mmCIF file of C-alpha atoms in Angstrom:
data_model
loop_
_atom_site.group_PDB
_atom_site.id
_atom_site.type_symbol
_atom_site.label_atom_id
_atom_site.label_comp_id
_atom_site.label_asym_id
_atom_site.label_seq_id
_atom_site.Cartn_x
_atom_site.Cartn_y
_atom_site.Cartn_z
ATOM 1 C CA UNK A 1 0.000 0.000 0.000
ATOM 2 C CA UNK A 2 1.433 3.287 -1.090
ATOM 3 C CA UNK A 3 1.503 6.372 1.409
ATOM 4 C CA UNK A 4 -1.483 7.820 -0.911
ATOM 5 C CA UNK A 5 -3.493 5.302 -0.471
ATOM 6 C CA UNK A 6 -3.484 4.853 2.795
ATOM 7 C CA UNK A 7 -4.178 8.377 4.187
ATOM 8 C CA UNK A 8 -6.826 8.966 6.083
ATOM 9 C CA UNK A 9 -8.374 12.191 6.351
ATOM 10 C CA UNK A 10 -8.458 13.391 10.309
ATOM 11 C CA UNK A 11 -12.174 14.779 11.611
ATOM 12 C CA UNK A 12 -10.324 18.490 11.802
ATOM 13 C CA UNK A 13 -7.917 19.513 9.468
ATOM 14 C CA UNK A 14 -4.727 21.102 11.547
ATOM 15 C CA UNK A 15 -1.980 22.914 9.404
ATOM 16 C CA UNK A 16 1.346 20.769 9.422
ATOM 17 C CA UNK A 17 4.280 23.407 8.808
ATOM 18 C CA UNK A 18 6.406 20.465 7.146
ATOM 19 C CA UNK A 19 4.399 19.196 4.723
ATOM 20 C CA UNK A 20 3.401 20.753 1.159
ATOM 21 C CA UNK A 21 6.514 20.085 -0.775
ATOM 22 C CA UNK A 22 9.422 22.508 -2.366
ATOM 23 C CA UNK A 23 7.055 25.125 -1.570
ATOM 24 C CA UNK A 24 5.457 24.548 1.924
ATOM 25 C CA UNK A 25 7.593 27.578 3.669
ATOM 26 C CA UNK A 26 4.722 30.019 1.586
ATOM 27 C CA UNK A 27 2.340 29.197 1.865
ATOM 28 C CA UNK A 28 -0.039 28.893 5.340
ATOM 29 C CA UNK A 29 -3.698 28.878 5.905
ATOM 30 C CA UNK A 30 -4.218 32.201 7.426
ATOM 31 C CA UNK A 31 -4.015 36.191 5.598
ATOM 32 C CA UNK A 32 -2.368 38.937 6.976
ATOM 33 C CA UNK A 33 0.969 40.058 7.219
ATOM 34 C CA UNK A 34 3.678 38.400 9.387
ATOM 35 C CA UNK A 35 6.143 41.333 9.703
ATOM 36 C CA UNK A 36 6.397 45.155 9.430
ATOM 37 C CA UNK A 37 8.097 46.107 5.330
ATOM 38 C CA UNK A 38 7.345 48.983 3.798
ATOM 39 C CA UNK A 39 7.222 48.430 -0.281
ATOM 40 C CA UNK A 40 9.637 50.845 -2.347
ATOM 41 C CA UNK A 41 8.274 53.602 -4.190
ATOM 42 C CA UNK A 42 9.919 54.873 -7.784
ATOM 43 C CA UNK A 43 9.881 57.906 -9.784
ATOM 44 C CA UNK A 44 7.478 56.708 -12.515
ATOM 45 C CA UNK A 45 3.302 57.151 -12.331
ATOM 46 C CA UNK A 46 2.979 52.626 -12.482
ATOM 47 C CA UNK A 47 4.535 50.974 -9.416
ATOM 48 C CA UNK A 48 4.943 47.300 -9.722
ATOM 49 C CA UNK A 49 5.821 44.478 -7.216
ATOM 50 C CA UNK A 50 6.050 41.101 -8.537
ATOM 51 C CA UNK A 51 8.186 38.340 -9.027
ATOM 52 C CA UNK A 52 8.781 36.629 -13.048
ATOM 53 C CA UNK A 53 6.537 33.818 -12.854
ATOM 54 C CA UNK A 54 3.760 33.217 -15.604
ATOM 55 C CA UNK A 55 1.472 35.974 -13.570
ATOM 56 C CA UNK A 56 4.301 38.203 -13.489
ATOM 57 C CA UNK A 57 5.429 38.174 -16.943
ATOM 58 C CA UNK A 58 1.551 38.897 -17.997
ATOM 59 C CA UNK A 59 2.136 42.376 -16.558
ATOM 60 C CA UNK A 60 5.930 43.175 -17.254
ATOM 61 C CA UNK A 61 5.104 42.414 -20.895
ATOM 62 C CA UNK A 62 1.768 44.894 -21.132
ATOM 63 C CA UNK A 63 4.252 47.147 -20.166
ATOM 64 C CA UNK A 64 6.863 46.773 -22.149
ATOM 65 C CA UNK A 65 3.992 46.164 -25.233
ATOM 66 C CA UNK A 66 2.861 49.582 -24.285
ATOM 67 C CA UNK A 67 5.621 51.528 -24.296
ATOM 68 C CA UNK A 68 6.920 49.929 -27.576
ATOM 69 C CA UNK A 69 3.553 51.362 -28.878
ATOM 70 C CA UNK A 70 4.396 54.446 -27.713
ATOM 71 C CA UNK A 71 2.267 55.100 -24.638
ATOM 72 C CA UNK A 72 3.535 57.119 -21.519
ATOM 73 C CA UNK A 73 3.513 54.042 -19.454
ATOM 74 C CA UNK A 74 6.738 54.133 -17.480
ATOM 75 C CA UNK A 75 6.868 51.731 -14.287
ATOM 76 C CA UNK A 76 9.277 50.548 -11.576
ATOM 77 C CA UNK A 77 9.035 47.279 -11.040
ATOM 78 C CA UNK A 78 9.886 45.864 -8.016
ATOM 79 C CA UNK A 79 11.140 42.403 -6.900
ATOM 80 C CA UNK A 80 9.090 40.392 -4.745
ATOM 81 C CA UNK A 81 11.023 37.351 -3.294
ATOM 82 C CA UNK A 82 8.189 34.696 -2.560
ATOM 83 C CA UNK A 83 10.229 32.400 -1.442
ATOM 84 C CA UNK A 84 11.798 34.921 1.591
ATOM 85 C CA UNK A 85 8.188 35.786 2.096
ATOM 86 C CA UNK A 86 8.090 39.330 1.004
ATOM 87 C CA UNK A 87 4.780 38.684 0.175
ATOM 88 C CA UNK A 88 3.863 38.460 3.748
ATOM 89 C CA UNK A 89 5.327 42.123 4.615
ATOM 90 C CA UNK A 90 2.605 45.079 5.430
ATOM 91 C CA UNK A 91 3.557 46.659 2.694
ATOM 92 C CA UNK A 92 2.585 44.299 0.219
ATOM 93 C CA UNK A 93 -0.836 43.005 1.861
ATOM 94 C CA UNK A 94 -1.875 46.280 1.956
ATOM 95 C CA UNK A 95 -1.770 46.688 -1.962
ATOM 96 C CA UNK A 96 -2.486 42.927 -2.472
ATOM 97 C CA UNK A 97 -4.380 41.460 0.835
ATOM 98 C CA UNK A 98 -4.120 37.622 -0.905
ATOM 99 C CA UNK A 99 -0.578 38.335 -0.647
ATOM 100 C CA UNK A 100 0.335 36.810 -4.197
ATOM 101 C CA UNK A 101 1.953 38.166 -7.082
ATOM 102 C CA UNK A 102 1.991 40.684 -8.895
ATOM 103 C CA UNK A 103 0.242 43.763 -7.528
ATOM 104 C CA UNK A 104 0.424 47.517 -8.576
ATOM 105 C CA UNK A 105 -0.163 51.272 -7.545
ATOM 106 C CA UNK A 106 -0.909 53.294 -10.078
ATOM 107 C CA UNK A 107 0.204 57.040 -9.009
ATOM 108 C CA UNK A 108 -0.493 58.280 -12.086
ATOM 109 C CA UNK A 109 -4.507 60.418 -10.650
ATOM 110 C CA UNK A 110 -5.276 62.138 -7.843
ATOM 111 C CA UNK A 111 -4.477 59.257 -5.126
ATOM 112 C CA UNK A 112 -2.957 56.093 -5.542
ATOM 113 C CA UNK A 113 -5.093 53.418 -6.990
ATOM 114 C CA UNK A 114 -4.344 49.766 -5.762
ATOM 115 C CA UNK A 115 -4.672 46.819 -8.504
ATOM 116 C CA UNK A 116 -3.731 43.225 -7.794
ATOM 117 C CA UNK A 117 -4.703 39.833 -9.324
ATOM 118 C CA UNK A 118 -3.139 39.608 -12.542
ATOM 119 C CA UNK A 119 -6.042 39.980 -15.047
ATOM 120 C CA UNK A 120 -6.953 43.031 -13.082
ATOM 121 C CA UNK A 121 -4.070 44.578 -13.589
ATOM 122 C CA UNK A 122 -3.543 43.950 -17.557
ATOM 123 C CA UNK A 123 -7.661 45.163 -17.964
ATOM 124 C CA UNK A 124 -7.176 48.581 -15.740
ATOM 125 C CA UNK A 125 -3.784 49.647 -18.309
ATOM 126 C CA UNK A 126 -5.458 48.251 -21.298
ATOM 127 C CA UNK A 127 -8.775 50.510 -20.166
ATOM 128 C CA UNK A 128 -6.130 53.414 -19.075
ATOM 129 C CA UNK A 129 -4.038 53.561 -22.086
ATOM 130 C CA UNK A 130 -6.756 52.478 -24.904
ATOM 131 C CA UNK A 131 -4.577 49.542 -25.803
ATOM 132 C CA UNK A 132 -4.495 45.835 -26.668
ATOM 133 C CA UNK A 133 -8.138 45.843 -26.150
ATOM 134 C CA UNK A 134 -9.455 44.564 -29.843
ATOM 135 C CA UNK A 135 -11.971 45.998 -31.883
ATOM 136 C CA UNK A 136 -15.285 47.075 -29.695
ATOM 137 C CA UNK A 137 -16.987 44.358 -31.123
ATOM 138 C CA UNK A 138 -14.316 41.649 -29.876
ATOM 139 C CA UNK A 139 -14.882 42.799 -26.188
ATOM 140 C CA UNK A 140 -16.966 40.089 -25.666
ATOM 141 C CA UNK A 141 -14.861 37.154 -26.969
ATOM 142 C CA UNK A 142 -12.045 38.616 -25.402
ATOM 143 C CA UNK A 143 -12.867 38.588 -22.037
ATOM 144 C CA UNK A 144 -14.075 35.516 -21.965
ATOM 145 C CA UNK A 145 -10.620 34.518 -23.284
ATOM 146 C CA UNK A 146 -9.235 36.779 -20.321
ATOM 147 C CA UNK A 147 -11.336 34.740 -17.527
ATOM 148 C CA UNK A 148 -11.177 31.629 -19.086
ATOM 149 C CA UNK A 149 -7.230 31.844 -18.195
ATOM 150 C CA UNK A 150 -7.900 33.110 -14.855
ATOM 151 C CA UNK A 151 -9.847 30.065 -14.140
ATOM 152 C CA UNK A 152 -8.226 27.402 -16.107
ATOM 153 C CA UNK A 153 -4.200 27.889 -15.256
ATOM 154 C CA UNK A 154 -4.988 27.298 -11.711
ATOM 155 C CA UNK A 155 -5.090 23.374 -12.667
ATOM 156 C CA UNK A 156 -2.386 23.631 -14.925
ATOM 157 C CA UNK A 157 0.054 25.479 -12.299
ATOM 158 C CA UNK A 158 -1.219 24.797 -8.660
ATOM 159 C CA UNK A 159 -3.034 21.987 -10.183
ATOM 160 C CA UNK A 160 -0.504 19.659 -12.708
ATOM 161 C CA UNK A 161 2.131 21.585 -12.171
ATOM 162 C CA UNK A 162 1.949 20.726 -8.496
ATOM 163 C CA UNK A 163 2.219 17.508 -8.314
ATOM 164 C CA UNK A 164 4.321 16.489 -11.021
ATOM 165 C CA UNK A 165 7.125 18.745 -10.532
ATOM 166 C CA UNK A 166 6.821 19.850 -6.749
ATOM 167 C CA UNK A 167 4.885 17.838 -4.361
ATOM 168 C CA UNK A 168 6.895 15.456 -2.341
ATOM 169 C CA UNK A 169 6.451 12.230 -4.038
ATOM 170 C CA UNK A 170 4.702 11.348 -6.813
ATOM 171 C CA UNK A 171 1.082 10.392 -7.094
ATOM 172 C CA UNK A 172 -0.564 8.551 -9.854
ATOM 173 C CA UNK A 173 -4.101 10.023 -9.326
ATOM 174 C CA UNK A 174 -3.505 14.099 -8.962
ATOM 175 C CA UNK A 175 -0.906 13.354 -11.796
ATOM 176 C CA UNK A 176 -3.046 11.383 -14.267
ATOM 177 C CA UNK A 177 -6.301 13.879 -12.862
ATOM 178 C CA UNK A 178 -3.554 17.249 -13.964
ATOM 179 C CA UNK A 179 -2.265 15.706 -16.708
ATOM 180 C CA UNK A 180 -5.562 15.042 -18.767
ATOM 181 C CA UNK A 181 -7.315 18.528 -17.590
ATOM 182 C CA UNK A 182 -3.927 20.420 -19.147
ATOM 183 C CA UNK A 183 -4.234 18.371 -22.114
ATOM 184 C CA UNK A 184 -7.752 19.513 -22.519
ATOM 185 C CA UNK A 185 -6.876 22.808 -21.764
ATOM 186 C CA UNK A 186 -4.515 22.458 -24.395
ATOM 187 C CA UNK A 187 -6.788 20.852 -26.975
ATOM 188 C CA UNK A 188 -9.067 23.929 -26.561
ATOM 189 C CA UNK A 189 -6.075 26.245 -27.636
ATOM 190 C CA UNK A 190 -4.861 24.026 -30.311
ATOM 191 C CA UNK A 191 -8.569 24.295 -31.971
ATOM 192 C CA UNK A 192 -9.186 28.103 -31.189
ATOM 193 C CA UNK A 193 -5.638 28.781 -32.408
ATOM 194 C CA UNK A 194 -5.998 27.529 -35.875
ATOM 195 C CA UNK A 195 -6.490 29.797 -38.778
ATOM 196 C CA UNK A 196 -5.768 32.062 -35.938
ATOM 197 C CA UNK A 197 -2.280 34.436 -35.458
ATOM 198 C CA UNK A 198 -3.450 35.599 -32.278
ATOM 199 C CA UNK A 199 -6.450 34.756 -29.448
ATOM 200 C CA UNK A 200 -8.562 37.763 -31.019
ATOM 201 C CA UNK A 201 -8.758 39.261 -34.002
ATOM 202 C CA UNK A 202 -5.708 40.511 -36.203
ATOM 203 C CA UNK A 203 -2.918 41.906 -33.586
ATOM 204 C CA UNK A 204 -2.107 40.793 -29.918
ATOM 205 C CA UNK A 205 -4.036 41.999 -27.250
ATOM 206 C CA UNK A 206 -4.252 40.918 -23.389
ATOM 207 C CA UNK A 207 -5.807 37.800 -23.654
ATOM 208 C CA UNK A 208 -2.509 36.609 -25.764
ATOM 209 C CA UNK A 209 -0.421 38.301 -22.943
ATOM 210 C CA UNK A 210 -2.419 36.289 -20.064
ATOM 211 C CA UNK A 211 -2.208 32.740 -21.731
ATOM 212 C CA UNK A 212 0.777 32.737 -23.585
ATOM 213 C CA UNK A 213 3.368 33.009 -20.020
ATOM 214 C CA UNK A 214 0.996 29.587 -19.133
ATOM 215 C CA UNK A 215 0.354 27.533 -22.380
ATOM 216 C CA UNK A 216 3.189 29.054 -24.557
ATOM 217 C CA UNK A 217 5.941 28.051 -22.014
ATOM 218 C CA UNK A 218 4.343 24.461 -21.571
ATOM 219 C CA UNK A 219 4.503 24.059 -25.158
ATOM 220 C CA UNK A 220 8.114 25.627 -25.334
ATOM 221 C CA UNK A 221 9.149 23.136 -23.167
ATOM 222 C CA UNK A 222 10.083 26.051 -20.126
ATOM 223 C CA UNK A 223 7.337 24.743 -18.065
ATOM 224 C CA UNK A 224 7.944 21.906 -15.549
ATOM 225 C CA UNK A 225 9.913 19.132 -17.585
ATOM 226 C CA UNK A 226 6.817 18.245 -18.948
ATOM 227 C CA UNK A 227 7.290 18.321 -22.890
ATOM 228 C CA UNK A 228 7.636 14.929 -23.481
ATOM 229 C CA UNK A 229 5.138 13.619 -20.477
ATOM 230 C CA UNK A 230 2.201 15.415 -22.402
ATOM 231 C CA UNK A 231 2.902 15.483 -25.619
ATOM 232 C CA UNK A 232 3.263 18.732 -26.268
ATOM 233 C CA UNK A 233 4.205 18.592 -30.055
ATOM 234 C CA UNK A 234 0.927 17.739 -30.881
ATOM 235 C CA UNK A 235 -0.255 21.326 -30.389
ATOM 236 C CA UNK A 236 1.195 22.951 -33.454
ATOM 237 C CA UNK A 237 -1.440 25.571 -33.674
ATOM 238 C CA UNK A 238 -0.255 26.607 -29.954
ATOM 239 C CA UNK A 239 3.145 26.210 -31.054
ATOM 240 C CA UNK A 240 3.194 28.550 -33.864
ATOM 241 C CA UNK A 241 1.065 31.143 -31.542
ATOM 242 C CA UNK A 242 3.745 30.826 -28.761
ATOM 243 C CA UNK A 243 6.789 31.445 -31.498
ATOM 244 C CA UNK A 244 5.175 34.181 -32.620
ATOM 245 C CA UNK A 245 4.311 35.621 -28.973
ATOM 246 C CA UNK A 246 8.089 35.041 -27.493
ATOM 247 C CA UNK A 247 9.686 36.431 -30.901
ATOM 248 C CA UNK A 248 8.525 40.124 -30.336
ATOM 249 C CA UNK A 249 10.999 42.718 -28.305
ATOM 250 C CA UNK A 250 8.613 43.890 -25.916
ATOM 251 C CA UNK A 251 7.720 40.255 -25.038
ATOM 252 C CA UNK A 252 11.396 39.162 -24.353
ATOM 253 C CA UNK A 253 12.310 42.549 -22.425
ATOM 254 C CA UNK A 254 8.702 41.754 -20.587
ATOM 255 C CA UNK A 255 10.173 38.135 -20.280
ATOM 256 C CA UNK A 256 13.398 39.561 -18.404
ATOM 257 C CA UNK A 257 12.039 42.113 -15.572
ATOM 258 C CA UNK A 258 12.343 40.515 -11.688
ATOM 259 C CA UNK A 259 13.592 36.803 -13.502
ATOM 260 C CA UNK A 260 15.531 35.640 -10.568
ATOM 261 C CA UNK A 261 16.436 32.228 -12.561
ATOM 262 C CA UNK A 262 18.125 31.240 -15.597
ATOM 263 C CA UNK A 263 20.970 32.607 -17.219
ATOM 264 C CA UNK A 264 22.470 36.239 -15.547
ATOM 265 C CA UNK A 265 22.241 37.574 -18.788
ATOM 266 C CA UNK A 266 18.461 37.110 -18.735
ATOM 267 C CA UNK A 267 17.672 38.394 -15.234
ATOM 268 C CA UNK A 268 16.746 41.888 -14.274
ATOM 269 C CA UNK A 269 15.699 41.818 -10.729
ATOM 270 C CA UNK A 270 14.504 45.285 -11.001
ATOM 271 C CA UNK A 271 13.485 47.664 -13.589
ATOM 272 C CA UNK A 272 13.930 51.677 -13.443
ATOM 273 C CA UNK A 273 14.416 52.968 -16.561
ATOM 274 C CA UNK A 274 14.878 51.069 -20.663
ATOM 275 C CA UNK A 275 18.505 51.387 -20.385
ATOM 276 C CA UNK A 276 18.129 48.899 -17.412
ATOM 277 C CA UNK A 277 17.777 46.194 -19.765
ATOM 278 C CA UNK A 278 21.585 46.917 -21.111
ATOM 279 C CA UNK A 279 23.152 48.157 -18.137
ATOM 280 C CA UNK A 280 21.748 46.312 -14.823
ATOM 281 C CA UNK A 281 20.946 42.643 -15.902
ATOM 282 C CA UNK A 282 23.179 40.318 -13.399
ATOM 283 C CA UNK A 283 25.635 39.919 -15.298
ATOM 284 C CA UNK A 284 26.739 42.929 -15.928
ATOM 285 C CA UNK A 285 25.956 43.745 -11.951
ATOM 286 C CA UNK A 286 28.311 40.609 -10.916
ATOM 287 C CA UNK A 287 31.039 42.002 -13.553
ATOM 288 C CA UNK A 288 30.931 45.428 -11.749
ATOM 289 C CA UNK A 289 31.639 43.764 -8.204
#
């Protein structure tokens, strides 16, 4: 009898600190924060605090999309280091009281405005700036695009993700139970996508910027060893959406802003000002020391 099967659930659930896997030490079942932090606060109207997972990069590459475009969106973006539990500091629950990446204050009216959960955040600069929005009449199809991703990654990440790459050992039912709902998920890009350059209608808008840091790193293999395990060349509609996605500027600068993994060359913990991206990557800070 395997450990999974023979678990019993107790009468009252009571939080064990050790269990959870590679992640336990964030997560806990109570909000709140746990110490005193004051966030940072920049020069530029858009203050961002975040971290460069798939949620993260959403937002860093709206930016980065707008001011390629041309728009007077300037931001600092600020690292959030989940795994030290800056998430937890006052600071941060105040803007974001689910203490999760990324959150924002936008400084750029009257008072500051707080915006946090990730589809928020893209929808309130899209509305603000008149961008990446679609033609009127694709409002419709595209936020249903935009909510479908808020409600559908959760199984691929938390869900699949989970407990294939993180949990403690493996298990044969969450994995096979993951496994076939991000395949489905999949399958439903794969048949929307063809015929299709982007989500909706003829140029990129935010629905492409939500799903694309999920789906298009899964299918790009940057997503949880998982290529081979799912298949993932059988998705060539995805594919070719993703390639096209990750090939503009704005996307790979987007890509870049408070990565704390990979190659030095692609991290920039924090982002100030463009020239950033040339002058303050790791590298070049762990050449200057």
């Amino acid at each position: 009898m395997t450990e999974e099967q023979g678990y019993t659930p107790p009468k009252v659930w009571t939080w064990d600190r050790e269990s959870g896997g590679r992640f336990a030490s964030i997560n806990r079942p109570v909000a709140g924060p746990t110490h005193d932090k004051p966030l940072p606060v920049g020069r530029h109207p858009f203050q961002l605090y975040s971290l460069a997972t798939p949620n993260g990069v959403k937002v860093t590459v709206m930016f980065e999309e707008l001011l390629a475009a041309g728009h007077d969106a300037e931001y600092d973006a600020w690292l959030i280091d989940i795994g030290e539990g800056d998430q937890f500091g006052s600071g941060f629950v105040e803007i974001n009281p689910n203490s999760k990446i990324p959150a924002m204050v936008d400084r750029s009216g009257p008072e500051p405005v707080r915006v946090f959960e990730s589809g928020a955040i893209l929808l309130h600069l899209a509305e603000t700036f008149g961008a990446f929005l679609g033609q009127p009449e694709d409002r419709p199809e595209l936020l249903s695009w935009l909510m479908w991703q808020m409600g559908s990654a959760p199984y691929l990440g938390g869900g699949f993700g989970h407990f294939y790459a993180y949990a403690p050992y493996p298990m044969e039912y969450p994995i096979n139970r993951f496994a076939m709902e991000a395949k489905r998920q999949l399958d439903v890009l794969n048949r929307h996508l063809e015929g299709r350059d982007w989500m909706v209608g003829d140029d990129i808008t935010i629905a492409d910027m939500a799903i694309c840091p999920w789906y298009g790193r899964l299918v790009m293999g940057e997503a949880y060893d998982a290529g081979e395990f799912l298949s993932v060349h059988e998705y060539t509609h995805v594919i070719r959406w993703a390639e096209r996605f990750f090939a503009r500027p704005a996307v790979q600068r987007g890509k870049m802003v408070n990565r704390t993994f990979g190659p030095l060359e692609e991290q920039l913990h924090e982002r100030h000002d463009a020239s950033d991206f040339e002058t303050r990557t790791q590298d070049k800070l762990s050449e200057a020391e």
